Short mmCIF file of C-alpha atoms in Angstrom, two decimals:
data_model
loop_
_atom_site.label_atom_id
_atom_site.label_comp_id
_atom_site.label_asym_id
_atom_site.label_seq_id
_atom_site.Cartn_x
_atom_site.Cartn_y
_atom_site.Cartn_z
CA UNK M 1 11.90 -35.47 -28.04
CA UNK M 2 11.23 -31.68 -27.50
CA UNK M 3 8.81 -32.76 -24.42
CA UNK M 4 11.39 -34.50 -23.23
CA UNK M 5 14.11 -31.74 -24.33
CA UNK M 6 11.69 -28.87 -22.30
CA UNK M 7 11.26 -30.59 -19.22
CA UNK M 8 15.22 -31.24 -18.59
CA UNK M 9 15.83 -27.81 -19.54
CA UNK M 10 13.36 -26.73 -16.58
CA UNK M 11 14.54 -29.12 -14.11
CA UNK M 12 18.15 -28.35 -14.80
CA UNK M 13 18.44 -24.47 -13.04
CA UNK M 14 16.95 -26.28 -9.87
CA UNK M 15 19.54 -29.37 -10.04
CA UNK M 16 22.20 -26.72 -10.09
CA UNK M 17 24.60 -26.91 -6.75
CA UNK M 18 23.83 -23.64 -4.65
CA UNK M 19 27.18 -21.18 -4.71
CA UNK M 20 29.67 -22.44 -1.20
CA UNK M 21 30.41 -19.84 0.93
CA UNK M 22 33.85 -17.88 -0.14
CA UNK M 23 36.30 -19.71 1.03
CA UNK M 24 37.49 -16.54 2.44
CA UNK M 25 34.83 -16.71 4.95
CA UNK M 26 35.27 -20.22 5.80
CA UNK M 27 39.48 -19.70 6.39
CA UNK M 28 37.79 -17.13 8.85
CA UNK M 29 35.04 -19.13 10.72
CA UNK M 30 37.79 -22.21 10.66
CA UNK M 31 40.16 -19.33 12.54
CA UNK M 32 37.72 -18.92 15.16
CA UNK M 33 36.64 -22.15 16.01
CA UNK M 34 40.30 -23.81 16.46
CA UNK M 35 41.03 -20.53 18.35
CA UNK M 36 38.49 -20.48 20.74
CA UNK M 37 39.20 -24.40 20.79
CA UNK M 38 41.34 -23.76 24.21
CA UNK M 39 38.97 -21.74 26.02
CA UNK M 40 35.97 -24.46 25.50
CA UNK M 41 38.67 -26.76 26.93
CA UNK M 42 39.36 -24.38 29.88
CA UNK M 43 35.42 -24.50 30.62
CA UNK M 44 35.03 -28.25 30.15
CA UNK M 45 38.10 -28.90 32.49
CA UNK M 46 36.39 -26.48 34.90
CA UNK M 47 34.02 -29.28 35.85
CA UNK M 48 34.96 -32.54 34.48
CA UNK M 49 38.12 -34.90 34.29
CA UNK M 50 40.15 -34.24 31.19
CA UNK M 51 40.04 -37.76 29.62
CA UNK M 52 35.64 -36.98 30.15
CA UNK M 53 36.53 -33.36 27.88
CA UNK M 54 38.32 -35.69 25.10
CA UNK M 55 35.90 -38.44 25.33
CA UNK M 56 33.04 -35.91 25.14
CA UNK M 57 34.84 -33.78 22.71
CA UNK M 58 34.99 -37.44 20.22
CA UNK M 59 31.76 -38.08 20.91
CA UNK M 60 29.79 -34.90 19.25
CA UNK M 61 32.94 -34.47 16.82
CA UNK M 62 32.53 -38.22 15.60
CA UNK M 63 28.83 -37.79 15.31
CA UNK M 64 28.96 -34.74 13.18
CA UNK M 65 31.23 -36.91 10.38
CA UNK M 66 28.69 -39.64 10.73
CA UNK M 67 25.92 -37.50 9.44
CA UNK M 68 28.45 -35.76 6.86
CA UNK M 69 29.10 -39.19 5.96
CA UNK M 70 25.46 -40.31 5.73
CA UNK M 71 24.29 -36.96 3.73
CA UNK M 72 27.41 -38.05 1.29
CA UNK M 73 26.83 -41.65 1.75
CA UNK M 74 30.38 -42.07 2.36
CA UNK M 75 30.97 -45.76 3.50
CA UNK M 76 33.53 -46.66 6.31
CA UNK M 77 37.44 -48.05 5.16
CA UNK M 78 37.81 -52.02 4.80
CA UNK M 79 40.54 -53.96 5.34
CA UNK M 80 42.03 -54.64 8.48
CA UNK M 81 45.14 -53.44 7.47
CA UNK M 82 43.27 -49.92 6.99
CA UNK M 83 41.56 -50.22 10.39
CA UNK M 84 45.29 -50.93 12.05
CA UNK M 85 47.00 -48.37 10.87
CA UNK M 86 43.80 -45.69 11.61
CA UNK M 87 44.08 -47.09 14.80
CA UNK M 88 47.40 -45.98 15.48
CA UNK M 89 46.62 -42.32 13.84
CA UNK M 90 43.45 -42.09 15.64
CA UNK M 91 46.27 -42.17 19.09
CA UNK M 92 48.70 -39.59 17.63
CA UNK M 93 46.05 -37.17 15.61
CA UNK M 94 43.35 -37.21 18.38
CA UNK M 95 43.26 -39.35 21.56
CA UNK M 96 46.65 -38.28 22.41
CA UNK M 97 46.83 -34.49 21.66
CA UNK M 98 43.48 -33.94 22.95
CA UNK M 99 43.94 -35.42 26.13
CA UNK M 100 47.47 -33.53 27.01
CA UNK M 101 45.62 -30.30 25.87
CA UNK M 102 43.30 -30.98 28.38
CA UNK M 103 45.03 -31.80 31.19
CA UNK M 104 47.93 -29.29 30.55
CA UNK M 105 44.95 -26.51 30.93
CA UNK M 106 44.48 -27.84 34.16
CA UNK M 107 47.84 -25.68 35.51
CA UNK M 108 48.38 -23.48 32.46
CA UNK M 109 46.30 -20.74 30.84
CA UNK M 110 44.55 -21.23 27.61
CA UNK M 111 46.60 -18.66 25.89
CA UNK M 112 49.96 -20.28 26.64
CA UNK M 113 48.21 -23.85 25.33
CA UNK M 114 46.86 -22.02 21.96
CA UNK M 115 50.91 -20.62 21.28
CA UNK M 116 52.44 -23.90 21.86
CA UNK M 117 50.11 -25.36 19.37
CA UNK M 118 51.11 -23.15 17.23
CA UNK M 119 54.70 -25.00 17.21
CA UNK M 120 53.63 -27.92 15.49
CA UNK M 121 55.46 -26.54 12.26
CA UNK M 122 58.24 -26.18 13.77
CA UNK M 123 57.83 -29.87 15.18
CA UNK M 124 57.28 -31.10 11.75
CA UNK M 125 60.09 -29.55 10.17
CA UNK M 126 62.33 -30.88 12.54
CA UNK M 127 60.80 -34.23 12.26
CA UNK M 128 61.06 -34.05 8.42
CA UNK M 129 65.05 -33.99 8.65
CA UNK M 130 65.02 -37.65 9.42
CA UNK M 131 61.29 -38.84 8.49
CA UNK M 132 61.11 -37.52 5.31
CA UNK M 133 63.98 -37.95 2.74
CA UNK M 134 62.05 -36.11 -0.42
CA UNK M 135 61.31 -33.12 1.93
CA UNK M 136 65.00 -31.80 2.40
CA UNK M 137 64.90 -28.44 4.38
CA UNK M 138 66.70 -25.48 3.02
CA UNK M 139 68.48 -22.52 4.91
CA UNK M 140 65.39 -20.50 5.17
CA UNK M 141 63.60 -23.45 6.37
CA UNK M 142 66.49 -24.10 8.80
CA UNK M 143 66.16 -20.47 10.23
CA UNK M 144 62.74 -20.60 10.25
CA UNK M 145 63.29 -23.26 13.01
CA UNK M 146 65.57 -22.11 15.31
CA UNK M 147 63.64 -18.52 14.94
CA UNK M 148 60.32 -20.22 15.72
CA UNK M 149 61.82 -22.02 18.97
CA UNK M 150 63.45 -18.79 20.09
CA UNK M 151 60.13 -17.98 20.32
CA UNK M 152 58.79 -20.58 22.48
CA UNK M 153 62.12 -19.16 24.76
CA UNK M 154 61.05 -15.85 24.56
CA UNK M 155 56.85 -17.55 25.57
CA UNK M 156 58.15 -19.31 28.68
CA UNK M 157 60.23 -16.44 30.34
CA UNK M 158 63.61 -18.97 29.66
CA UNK M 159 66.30 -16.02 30.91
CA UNK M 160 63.82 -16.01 34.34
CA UNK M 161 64.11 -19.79 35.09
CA UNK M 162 60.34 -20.04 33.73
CA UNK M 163 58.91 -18.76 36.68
CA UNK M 164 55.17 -18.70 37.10
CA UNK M 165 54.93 -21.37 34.57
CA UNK M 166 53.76 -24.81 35.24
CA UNK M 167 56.45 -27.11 33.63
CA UNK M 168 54.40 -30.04 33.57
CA UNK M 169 51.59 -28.86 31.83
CA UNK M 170 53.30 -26.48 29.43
CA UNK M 171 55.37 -29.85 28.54
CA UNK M 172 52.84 -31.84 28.34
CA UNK M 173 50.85 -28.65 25.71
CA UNK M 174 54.37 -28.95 23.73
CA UNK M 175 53.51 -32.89 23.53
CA UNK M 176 50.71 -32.47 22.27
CA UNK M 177 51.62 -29.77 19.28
CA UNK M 178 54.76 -32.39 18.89
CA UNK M 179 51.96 -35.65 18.62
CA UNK M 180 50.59 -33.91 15.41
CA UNK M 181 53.55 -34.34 12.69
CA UNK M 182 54.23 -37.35 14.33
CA UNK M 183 50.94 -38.42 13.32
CA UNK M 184 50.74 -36.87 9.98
CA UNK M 185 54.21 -38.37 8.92
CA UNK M 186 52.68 -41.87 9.74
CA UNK M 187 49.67 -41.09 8.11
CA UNK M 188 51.86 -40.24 4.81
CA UNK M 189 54.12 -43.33 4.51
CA UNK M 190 51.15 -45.62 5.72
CA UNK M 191 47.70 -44.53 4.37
CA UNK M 192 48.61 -42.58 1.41
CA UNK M 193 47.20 -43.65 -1.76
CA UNK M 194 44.59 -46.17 0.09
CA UNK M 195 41.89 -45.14 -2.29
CA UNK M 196 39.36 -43.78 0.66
CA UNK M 197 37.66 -40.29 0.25
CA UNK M 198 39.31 -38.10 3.33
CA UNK M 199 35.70 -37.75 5.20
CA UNK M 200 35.50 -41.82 4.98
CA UNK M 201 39.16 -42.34 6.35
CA UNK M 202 38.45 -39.41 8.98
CA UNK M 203 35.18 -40.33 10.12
CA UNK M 204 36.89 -43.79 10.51
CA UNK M 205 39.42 -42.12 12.45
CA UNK M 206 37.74 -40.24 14.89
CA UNK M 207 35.56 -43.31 15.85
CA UNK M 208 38.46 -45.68 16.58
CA UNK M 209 39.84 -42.64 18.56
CA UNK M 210 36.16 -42.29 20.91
CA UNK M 211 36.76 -45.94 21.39
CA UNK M 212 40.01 -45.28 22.55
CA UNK M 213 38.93 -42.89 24.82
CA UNK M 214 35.52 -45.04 26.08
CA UNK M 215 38.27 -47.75 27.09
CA UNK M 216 40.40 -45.68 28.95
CA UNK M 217 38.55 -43.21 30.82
CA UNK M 218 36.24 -45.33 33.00
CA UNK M 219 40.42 -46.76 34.44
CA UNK M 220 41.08 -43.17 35.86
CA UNK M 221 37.85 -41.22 36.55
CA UNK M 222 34.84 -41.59 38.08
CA UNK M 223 31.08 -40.39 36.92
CA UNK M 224 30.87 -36.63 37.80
CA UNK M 225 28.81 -35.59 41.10
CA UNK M 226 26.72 -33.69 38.96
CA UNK M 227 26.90 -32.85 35.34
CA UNK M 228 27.60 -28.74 35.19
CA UNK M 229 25.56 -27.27 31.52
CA UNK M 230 28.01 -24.70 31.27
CA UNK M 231 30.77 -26.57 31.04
CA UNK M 232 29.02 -29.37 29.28
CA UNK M 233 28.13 -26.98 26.78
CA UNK M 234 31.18 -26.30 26.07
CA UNK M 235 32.12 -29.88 25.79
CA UNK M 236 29.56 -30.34 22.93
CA UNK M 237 30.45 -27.09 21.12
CA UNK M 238 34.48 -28.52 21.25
CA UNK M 239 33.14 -31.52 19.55
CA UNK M 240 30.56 -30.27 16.95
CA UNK M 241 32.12 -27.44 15.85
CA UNK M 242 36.21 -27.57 17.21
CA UNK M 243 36.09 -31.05 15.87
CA UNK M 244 33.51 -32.22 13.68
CA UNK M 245 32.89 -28.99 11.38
CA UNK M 246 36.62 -28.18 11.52
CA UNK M 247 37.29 -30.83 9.68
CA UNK M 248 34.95 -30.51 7.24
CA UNK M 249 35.76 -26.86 6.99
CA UNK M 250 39.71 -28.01 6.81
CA UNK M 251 39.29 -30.63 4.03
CA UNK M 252 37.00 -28.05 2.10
CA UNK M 253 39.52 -25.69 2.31
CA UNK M 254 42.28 -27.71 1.58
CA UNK M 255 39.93 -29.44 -2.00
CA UNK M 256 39.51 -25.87 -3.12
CA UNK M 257 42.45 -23.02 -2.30
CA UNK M 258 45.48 -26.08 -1.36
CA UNK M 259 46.66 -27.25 1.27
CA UNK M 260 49.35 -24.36 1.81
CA UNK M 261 47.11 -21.41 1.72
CA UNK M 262 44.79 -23.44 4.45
CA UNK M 263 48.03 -24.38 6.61
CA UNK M 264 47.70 -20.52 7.10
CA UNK M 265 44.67 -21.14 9.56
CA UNK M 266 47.74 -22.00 12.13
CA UNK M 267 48.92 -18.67 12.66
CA UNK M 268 45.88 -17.12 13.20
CA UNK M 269 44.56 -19.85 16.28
CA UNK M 270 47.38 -18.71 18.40
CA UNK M 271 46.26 -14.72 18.20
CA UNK M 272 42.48 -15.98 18.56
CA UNK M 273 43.34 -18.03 21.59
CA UNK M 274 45.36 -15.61 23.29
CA UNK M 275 42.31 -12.55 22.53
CA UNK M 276 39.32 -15.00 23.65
CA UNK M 277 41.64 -16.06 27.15
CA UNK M 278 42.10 -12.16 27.85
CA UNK M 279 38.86 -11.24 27.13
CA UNK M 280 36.85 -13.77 28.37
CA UNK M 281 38.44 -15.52 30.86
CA UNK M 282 40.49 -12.95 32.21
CA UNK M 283 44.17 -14.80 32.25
CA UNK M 284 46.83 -12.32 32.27
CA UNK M 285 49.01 -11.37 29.65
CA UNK M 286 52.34 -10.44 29.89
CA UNK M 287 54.30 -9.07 27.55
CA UNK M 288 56.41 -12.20 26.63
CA UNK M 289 53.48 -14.07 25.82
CA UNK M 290 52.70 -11.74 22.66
CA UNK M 291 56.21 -11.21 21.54
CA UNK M 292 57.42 -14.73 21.51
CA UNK M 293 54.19 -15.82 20.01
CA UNK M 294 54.84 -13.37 16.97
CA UNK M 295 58.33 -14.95 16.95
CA UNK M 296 56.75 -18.54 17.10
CA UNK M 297 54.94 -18.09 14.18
CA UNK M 298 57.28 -16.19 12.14
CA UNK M 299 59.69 -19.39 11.98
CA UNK M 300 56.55 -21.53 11.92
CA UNK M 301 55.91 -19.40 8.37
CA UNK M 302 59.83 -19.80 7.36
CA UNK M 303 59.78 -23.41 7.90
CA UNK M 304 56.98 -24.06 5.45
CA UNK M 305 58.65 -22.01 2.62
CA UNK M 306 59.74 -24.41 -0.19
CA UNK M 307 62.68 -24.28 -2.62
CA UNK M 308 60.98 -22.56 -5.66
CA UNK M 309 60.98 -24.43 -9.27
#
């Protein structure tokens, strides 16, 4: 008994789980990645199709879950009614939004697409007035929401007629910020409760969304002349790290400091974006860009303040 007592009191300091990195840091490196998110996609567009930038983007994003889930050994969803309804999130969560992002950067800068993701709050609250009975707004939530889109105004240029702005692709980067709550609320009344860890149900996800992609981007492009590293590069960093480790870095968040305090990441992509696209890329910046963007997220933050106890 005390041979047997010794030895597990020696092997226990090594069993114990190495100290995560403060979460503080991880909010931060999360910040960066989803904010330099649009100028990877700016690159990758450079040379390739957009539906090739999602598809890639899946790919290495889809392949870092798989080996999360393999280290974990996490096992994929059953059930086909499981499988359906991922299906349908997989669309509206990632095949969707991904490919507008990319192809509105084809006629907009990166720094315009990063604010207008930034509106997905606002999208959701709206949504939630007729999605989501238990999540009644209240005033503050309600100015939150006409603040925040008083901000896109203020973005575009509205009082000019928009000029200098591409309408297509800034709708289509507003479609895409809309896509997310619209995905989210189905994800709520459909898959909550299904009894799947979050990396199983997301790795899951992310698959049926490559497959998506595999299907329908051989219909409308062709194999590239030549495949450009730079931009390829980019590609792979989208998926590894703007996809794949996001997530991991989202859900982490989410398991240890809530899911309110990590909803915070939002308003710091926008600022990120709009910095790397400057700097970096060299888009110009004019003065309605920053200003409605600081409007944009100040409703985004009023719309996701709830009716204390």
């Amino acid at each position: 008994m005390t041979t047997v007592t010794t030895a597990r009191a020696r092997v226990r300091p090594s069993l114990r789980p190495r100290a995560r990195l403060d979460w503080r840091l991880r909010f931060g490196a999360l910040s960066l990645i989803w904010g330099f998110s649009f100028l990877l996609i700016k690159v990758g567009t450079e040379a390739y199709a957009p539906f090739q930038v999602t598809l890639g983007r899946l790919v290495f994003g889809t392949a870092v879950l798989a080996a999360a889930m393999a280290v974990k050994r996490e096992r994929l969803p059953r059930g086909a009614r499981t499988w359906g309804h991922l299906a349908v999130a997989a669309f509206l969560l990632n095949a969707l939004p991904f490919s507008l992002f990319a192809y509105s950067e084809l006629t907009i800068p990166s720094t315009l697409a990063g604010i207008c993701n930034a509106t997905s709050p606002l999208w959701g609250m709206a949504l939630s007035l007729v999605a989501l009975s238990e999540d009644r707004p209240t005033r503050v939530r309600f100015a939150g929401l006409g603040l925040g889109f008083l901000g896109v105004l203020t973005v575009l240029g509205a009082w000019q007629g928009f000029s200098g702005l591409d309408a297509t692709g800034t709708a289509m980067a507003l479609l895409a910020s809309l896509s997310y709550p619209v995905g989210w609320i189905y994800v709520r009344r459909t898959l909550a409760g299904s009894g799947h860890s979050h990396l199983s149900m997301t790795g899951a996800q992310l698959l049926l969304a490559t497959v998506q992609l595999a299907v329908v981007t051989p219909l409308f492009t062709s194999l590239p002349a030549r495949f450009s590293p730079v931009p390829l590069l980019a590609i792979a960093a989208l998926g590894a790290l703007g996809t794949g480790l996001a997530v991991l870095l989202q859900y982490g968040l989410v398991a240890e400091v809530g899911p309110t305090t990590a909803q915070m990441v939002t308003y710091f992509i926008p600022v990120i974006a709009t910095a790397a696209g400057v700097a970096i890329l060299g888009e110009t910046l004019h003065w309605t860009t920053p200003v409605g963007a600081v409007i944009v997220l100040a409703g985004a933050a009023l719309t996701q303040v709830r009716r204390s106890a």
